[in-house]
Short mmCIF file of C-alpha atoms in Angstrom, two decimals:
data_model
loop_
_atom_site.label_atom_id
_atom_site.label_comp_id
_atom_site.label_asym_id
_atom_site.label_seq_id
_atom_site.Cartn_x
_atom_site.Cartn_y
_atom_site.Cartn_z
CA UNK P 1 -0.73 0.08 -23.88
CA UNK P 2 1.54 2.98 -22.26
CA UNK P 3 -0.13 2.45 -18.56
CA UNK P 4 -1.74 -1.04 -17.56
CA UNK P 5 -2.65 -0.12 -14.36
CA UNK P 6 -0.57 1.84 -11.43
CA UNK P 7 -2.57 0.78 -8.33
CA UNK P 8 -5.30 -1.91 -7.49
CA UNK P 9 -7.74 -1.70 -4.13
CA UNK P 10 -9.61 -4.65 -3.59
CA UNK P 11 -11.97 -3.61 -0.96
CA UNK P 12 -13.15 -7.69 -0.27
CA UNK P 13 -11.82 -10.90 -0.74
CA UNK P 14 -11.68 -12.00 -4.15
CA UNK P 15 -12.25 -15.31 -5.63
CA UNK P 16 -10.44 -16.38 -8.77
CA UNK P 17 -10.66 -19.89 -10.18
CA UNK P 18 -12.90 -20.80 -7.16
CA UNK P 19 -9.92 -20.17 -4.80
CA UNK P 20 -10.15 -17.23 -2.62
CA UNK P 21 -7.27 -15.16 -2.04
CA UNK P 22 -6.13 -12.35 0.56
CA UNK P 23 -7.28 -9.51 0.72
CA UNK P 24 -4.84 -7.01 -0.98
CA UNK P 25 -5.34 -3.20 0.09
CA UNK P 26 -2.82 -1.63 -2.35
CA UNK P 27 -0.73 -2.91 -5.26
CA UNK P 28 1.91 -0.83 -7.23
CA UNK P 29 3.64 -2.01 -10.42
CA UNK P 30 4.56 1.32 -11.53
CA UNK P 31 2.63 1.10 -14.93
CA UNK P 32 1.59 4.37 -14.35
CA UNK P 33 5.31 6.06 -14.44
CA UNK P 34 5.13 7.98 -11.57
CA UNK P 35 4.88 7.16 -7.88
CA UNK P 36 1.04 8.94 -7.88
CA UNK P 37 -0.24 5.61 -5.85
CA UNK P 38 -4.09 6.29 -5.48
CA UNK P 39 -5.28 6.45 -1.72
CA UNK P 40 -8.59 5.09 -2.02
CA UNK P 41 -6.59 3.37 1.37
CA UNK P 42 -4.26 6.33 1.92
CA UNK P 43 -1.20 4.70 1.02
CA UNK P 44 1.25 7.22 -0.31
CA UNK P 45 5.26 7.15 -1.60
CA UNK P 46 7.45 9.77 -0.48
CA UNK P 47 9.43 11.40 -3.06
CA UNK P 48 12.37 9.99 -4.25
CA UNK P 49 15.74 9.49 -2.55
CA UNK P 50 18.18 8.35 -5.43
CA UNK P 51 15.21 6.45 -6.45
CA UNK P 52 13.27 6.62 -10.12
CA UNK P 53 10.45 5.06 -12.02
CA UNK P 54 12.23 3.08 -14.82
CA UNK P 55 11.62 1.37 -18.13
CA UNK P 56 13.45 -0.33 -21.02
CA UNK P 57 11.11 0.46 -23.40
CA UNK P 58 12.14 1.87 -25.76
CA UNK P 59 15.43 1.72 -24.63
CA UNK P 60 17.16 2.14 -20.97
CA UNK P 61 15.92 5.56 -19.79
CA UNK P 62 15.08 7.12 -16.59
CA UNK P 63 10.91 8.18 -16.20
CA UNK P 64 10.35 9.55 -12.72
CA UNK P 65 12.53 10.84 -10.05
CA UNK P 66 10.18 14.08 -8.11
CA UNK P 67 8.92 14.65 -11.43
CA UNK P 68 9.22 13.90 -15.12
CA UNK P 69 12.69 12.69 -16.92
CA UNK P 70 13.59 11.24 -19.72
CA UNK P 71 17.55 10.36 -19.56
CA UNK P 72 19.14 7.85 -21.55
CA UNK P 73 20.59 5.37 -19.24
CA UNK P 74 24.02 3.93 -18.92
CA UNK P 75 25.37 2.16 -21.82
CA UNK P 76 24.63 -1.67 -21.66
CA UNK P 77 22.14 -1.15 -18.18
CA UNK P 78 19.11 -3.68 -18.56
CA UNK P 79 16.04 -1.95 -16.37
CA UNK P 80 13.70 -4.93 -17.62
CA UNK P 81 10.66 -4.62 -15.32
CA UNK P 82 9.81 -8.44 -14.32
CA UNK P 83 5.85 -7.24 -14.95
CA UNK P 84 4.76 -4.89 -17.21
CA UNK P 85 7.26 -2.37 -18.99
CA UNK P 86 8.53 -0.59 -15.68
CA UNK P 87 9.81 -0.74 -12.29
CA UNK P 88 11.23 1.15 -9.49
CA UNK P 89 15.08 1.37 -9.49
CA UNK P 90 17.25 2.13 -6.13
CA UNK P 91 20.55 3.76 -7.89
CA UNK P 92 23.43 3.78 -5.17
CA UNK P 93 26.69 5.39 -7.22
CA UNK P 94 30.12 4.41 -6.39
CA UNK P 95 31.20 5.17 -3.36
CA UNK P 96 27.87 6.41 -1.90
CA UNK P 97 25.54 4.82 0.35
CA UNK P 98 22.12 6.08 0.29
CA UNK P 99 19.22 5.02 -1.82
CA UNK P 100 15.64 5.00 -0.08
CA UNK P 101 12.10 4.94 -0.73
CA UNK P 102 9.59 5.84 2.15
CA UNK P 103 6.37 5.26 2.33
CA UNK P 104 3.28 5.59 4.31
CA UNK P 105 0.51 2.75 4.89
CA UNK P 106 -2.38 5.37 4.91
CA UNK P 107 -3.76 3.27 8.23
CA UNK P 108 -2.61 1.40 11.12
CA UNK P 109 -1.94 -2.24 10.65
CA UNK P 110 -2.09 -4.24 13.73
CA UNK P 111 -1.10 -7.35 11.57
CA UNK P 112 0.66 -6.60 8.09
CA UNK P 113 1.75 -8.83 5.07
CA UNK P 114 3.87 -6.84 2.21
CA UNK P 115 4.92 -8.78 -0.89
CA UNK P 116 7.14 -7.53 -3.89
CA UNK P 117 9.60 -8.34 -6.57
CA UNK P 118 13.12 -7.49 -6.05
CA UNK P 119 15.78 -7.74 -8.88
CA UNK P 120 19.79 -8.64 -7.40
CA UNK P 121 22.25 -5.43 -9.25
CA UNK P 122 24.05 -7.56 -11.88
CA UNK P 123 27.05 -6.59 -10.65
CA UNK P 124 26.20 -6.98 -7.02
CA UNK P 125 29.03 -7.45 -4.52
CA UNK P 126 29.24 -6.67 -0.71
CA UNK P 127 31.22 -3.77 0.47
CA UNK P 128 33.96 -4.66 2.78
CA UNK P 129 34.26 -2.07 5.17
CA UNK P 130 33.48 -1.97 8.40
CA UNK P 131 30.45 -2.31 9.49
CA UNK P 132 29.12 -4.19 6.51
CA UNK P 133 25.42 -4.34 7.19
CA UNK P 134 22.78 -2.82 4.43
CA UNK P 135 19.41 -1.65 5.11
CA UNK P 136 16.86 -4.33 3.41
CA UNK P 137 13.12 -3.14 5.31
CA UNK P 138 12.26 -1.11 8.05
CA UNK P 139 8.53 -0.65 9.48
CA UNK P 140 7.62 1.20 12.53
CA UNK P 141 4.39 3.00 14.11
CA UNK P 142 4.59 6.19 15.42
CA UNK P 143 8.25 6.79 14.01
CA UNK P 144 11.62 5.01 13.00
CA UNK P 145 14.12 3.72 15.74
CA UNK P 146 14.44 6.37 18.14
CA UNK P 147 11.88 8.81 16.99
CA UNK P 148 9.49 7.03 18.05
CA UNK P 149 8.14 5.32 21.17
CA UNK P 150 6.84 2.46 19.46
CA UNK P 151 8.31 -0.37 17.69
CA UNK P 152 10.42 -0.20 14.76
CA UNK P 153 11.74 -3.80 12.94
CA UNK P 154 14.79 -3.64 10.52
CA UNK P 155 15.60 -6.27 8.11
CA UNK P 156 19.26 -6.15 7.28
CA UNK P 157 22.13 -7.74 4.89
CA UNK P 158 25.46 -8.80 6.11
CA UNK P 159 28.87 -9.48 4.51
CA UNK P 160 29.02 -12.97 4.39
CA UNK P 161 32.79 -13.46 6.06
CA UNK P 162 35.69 -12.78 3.84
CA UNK P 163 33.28 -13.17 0.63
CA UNK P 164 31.48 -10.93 -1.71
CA UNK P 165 28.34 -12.89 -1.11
CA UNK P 166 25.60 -11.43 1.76
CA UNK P 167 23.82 -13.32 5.23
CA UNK P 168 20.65 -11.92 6.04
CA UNK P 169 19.41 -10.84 10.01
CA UNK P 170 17.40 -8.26 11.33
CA UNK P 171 17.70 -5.81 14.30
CA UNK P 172 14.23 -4.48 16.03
CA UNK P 173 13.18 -2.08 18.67
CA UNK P 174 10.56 -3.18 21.17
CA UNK P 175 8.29 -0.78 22.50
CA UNK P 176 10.32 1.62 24.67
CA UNK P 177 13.36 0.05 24.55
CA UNK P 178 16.49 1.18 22.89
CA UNK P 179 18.10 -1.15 19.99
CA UNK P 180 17.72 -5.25 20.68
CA UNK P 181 20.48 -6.14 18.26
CA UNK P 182 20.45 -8.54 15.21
CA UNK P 183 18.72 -11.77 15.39
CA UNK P 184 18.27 -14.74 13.04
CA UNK P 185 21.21 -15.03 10.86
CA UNK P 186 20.83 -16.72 7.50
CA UNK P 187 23.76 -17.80 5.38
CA UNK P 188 24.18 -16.84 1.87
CA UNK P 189 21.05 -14.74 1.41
CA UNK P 190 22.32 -13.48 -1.62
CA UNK P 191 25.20 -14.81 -3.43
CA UNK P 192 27.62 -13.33 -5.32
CA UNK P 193 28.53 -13.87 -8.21
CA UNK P 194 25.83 -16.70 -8.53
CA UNK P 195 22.57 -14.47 -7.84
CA UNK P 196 23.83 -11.64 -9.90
CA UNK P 197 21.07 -10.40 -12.02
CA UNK P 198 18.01 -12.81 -10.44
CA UNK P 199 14.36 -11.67 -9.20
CA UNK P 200 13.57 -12.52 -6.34
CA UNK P 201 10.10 -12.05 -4.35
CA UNK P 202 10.03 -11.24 -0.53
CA UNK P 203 7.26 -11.82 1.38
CA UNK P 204 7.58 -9.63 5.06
CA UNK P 205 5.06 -10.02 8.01
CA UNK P 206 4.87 -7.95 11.16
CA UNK P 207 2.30 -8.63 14.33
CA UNK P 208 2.07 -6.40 16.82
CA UNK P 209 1.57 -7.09 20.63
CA UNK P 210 -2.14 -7.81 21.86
CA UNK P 211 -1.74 -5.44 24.63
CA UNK P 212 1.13 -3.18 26.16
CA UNK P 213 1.76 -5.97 28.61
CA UNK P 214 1.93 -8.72 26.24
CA UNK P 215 5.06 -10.76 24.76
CA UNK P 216 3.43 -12.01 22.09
CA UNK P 217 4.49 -9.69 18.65
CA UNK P 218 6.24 -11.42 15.36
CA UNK P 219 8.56 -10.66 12.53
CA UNK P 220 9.01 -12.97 9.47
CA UNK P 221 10.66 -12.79 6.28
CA UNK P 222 9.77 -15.04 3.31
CA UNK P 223 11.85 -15.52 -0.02
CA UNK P 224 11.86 -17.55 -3.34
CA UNK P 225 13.74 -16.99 -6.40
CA UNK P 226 11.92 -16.19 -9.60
CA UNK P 227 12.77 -20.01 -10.92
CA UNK P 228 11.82 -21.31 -7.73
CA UNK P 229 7.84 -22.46 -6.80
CA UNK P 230 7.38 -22.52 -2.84
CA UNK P 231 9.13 -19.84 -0.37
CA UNK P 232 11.49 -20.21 2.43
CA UNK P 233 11.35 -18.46 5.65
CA UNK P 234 14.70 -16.74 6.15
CA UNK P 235 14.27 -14.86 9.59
CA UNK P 236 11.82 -15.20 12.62
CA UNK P 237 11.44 -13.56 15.68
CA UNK P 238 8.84 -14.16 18.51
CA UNK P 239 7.74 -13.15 22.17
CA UNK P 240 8.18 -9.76 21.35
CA UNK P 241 6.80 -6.73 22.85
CA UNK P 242 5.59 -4.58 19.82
CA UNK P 243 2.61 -3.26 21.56
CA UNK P 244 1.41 0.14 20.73
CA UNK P 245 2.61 3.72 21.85
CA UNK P 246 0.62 5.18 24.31
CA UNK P 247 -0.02 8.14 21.90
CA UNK P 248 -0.82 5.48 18.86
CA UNK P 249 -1.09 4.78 16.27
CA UNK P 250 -2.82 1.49 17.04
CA UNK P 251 -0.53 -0.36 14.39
CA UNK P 252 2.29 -0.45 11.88
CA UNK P 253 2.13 2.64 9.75
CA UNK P 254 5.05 3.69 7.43
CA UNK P 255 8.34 2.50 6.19
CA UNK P 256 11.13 2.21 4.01
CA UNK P 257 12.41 0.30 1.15
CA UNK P 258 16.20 -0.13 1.10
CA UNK P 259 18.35 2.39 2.46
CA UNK P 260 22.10 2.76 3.89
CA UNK P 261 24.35 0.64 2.70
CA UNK P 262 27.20 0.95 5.29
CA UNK P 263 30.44 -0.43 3.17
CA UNK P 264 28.95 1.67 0.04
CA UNK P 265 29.36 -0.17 -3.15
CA UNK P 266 32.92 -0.22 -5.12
CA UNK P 267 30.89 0.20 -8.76
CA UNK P 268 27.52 2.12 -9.41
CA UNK P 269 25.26 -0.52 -8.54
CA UNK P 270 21.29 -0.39 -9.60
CA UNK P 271 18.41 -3.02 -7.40
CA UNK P 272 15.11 -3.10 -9.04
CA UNK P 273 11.36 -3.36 -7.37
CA UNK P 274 8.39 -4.18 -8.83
CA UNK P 275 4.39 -5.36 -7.81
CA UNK P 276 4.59 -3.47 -4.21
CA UNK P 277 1.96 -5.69 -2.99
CA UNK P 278 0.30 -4.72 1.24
CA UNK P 279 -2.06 -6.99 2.45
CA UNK P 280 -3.99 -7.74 6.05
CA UNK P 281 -4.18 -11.31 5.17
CA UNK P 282 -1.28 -13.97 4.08
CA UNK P 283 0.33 -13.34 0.86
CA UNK P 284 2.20 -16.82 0.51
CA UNK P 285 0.23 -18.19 -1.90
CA UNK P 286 3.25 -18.53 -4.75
CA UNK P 287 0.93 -19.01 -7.31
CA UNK P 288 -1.01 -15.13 -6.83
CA UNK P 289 -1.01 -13.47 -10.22
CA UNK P 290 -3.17 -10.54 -9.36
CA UNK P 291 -0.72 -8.08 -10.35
CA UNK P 292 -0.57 -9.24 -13.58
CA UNK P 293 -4.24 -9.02 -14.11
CA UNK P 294 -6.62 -6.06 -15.61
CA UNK P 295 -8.12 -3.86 -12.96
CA UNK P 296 -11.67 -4.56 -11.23
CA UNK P 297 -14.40 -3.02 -12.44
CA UNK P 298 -14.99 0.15 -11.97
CA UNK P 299 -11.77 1.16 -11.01
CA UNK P 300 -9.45 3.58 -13.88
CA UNK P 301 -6.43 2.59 -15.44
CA UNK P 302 -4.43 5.81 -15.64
#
């Protein structure tokens, strides 16, 4: 079947196998071709930045970038969705170094869990220029970095020394401050050439501050590798002051996937996402297949 199913809104906690699991408020594998995300909870993608709905079925061609393609992809490319029959592809050419997808929540998280597959490039290597870091995740309020007087947390990919391989931190913004730097370091994040071509999933969870006052907001990134059965916390941060802006939003609101990639890439160089997964509730339970499964009832496959 063409199109499994695009979105899923689970508006209460479901119970599968007698085991109930978070609550997810929007899911995205891309099954439906296009970025048209319903918004039963708002949630909507911005168009597309050097970003496309792919599929390798029946062979490697582009689907969706700000409306309908259908281009034959490079020679040899695999764009093999790990669920379903497509994904959403982050091209950066040679040379260039902007690929981006934005998005907005639809609502104002005051505690937010996002989950989602992300393939290595199989050619993957870190720039060397200077500086070397690459956007991962961003996620902000009332707007990113300095356009906004809220908080904004960046999750960001290093050149590990002299290597080709990549060490993980993040940089943040507390509420009305300028830019706090990059924190938690973590070695090898992403190897290269021995994580070429591997899924990984990425769990990322942001808390913000209980009052404006308060010290007390978080930032946490999860990861495991596709062959791998429990995840590892890569980055923390705590004590934080990522209370709201006085004008709101009350809450984490939009984002981005990906982004600039400082040193550029020597080689055209393709990542892969797949099951965009936001929840209000923990989504470290390794062994959640809801994307996988056939919508609710009484909700349309498109």
């Amino acid at each position: 079947m063409k199109h499994i199913l695009s979105s899923l809104f689970v508006l209460g906690l479901l119970s599968l196998g007698g085991v109930v699991q978070a609550e997810i408020t929007f899911l995205d594998s891309f099954e439906s071709a296009d970025m048209s995300a319903p918004n039963g909870n708002g949630f909507r993608w911005a168009g597309n930045n050097r970003t496309a709905v792919v599929t390798m079925d029946p062979s490697p061609r582009e689907v969706w970038r700000n409306g309908l393609r259908d281009v034959a992809g490079p020679e040899g490319a695999d764009w093999s969705a790990i669920e379903g029959a497509h994904s959403l592809a982050f091209f950066y050419p040679a040379g260039e170094f902007w690929s981006e997808q934005r998005f907005s929540l639809g609502r104002a998280y005051p505690e937010i869990w996002i989950r989602y597959w992300l393939r290595v490039p199989s050619n993957f290597r870190h720039g060397h220029t200077s500086p070397t870091n690459n956007k991962f995740f961003a996620l902000w309020m009332d707007g990113y970095s300095q356009h906004g007087d809220g908080p904004t947390i960046v999750w960001n990919f290093w050149r590990q020394g002299q290597t080709d391989s990549s060490r993980f931190t993040y940089s943040l913004n507390e509420t009305g401050q300028p830019d706090g730097g990059h924190h938690s370091h973590y070695d090898f994040f992403i190897r290269s050439p021995e994580d070429q071509g591997r899924w990984m999933q990425v769990v990322l969870y942001a808390k913000m501050s209980t009052d404006a006052t308060s010290m007390d907001g978080e930032s946490r990134i999860w990861r495991r590798w596709e062959d791998e059965s429990e995840f590892t916390l890569i980055g923390q941060t705590t004590g934080k002051n990522f209370s709201a802006p006085a004008s709101g939003p009350n809450g984490w609101q939009a984002g981005y996937i990906m982004g600039w990639s400082n040193p550029a890439y020597a080689e055209d160089t393709v990542w892969l996402l797949d099951a965009f997964t936001v929840s209000d509730t923990s989504l470290l339970d390794p062994n959640d297949t809801r994307s996988r499964l056939s919508p609710p009832s009484g909700f349309q496959v498109q």
